[in-house]
Short mmCIF file of C-alpha atoms in Angstrom, two decimals:
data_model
loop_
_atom_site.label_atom_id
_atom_site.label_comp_id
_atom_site.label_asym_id
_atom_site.label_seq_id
_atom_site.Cartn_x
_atom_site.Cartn_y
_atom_site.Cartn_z
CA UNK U 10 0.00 0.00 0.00
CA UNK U 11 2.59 2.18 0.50
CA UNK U 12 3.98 2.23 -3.00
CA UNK U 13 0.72 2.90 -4.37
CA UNK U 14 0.42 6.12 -1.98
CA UNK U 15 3.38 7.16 -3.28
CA UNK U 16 2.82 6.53 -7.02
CA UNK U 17 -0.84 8.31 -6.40
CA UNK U 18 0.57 11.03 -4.99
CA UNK U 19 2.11 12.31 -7.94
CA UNK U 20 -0.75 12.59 -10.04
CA UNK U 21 -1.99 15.86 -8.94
CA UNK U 22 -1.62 19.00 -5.72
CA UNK U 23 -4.50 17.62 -3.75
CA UNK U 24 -3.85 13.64 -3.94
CA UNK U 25 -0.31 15.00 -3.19
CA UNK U 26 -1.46 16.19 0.59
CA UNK U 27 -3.92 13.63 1.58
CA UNK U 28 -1.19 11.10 0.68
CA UNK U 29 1.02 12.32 2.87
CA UNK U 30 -1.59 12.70 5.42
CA UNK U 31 0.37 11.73 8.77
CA UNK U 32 -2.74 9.05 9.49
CA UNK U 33 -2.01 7.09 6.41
CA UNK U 34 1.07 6.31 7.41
CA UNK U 35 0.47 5.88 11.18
CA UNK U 36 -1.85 3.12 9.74
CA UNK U 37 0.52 1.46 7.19
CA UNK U 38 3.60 1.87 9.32
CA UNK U 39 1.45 -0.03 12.24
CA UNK U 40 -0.08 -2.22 10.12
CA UNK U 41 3.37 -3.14 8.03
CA UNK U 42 6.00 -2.54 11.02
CA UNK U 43 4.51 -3.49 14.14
CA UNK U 44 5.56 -2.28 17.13
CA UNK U 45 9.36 -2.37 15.73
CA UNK U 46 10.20 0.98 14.76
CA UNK U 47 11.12 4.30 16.45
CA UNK U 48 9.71 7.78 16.12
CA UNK U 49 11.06 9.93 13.57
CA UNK U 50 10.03 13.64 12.62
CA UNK U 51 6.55 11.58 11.14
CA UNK U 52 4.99 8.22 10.23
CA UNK U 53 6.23 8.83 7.25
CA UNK U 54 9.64 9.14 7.90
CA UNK U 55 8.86 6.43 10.63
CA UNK U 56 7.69 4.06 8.00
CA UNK U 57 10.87 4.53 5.86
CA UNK U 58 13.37 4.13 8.38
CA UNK U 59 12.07 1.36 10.10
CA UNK U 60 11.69 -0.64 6.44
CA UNK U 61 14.67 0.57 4.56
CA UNK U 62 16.84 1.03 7.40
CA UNK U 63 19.82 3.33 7.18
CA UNK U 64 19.76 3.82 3.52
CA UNK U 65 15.90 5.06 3.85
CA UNK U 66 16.16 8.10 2.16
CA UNK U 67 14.82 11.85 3.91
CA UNK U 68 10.92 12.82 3.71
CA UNK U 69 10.90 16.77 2.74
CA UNK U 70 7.53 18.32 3.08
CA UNK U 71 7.01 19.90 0.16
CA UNK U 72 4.13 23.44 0.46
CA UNK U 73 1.43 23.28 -1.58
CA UNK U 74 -0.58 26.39 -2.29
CA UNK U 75 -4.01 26.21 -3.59
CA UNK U 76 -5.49 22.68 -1.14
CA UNK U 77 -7.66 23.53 1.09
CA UNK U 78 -9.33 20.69 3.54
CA UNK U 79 -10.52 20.42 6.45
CA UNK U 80 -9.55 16.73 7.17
CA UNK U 81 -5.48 17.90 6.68
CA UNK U 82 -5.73 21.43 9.00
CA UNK U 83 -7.74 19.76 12.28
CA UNK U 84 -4.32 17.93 13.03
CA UNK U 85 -2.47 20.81 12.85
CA UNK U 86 -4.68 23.02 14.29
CA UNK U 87 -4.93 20.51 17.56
CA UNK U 88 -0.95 20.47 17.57
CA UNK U 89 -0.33 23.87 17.23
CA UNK U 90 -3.13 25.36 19.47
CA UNK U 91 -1.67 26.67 22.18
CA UNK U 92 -4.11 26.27 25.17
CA UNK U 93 -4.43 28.78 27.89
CA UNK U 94 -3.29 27.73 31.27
CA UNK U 95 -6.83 28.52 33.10
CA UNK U 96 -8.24 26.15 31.22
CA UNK U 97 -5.88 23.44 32.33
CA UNK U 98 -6.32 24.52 36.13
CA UNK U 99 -9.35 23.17 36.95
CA UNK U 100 -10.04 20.13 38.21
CA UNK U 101 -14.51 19.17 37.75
CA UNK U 102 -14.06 15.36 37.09
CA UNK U 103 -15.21 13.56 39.91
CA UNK U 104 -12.71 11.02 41.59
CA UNK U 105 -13.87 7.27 42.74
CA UNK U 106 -13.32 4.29 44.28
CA UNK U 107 -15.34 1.19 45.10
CA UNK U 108 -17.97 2.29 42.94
CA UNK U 109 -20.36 -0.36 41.78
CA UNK U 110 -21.24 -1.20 37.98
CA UNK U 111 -25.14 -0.52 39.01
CA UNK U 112 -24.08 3.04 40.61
CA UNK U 113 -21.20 3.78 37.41
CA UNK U 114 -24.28 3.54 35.18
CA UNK U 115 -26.47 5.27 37.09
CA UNK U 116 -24.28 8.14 37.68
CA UNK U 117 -22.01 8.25 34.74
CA UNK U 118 -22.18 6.11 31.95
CA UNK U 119 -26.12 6.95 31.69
CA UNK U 120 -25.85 10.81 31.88
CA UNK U 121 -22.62 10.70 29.89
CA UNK U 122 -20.61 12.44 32.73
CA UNK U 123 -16.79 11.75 32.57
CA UNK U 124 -14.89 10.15 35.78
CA UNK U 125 -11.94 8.93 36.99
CA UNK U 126 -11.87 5.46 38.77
CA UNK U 127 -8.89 5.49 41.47
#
């Protein structure tokens, strides 16, 4: 699968950016590598490193003007967010222990309220 995302990607701006779509190759490098590889810059890179080794050649980004989606800007938008510090100061998610499956449902799982079992 991976040769064919590469071989598609060539044949035009827009299949050019959703095949290098990070979550393609998280996918393909799970799917084809397993749990033996290490991080690089991107799944990508991740994918060719941990197949070819150390003759795996270097993924360059290239910028494409003119592709506009909203499937390729959400992950960078999450990643480059920066959140403001009040809104990782508060602490509303209730904190439990011995609760039973009958009262979990009743109090969480039914009203959709999140929780953290301790």
């Amino acid at each position: 699968m991976a040769g064919e995302l590469c071989k598609v990607s060539r044949c035009s701006r827009a299949l050019y950016c959703f095949a290098h779509h990070d979550e393609l190759w998280k996918v393909i490098t799970l799917r084809d590598v397993g749990g033996r590889f290490s991080f690089s810059s991107c799944w990508k890179q991740t994918f060719l490193n941990s197949t070819l080794g150390a003759s795996a050649p270097r993924h360059l980004r290239q910028r494409v003007a003119g592709v506009y989606s909203d499937l390729l800007f959400q992950p960078w938008l999450c990643a480059s967010l920066r959140l403001k510090p009040k809104w990782l100061a508060r602490d509303n998610i209730d904190r439990r222990s011995g609760l039973s499956p009958e009262d979990f449902v009743r109090e969480y799982e039914g009203p959709n309220r999140p929780v953290v079992i301790t």
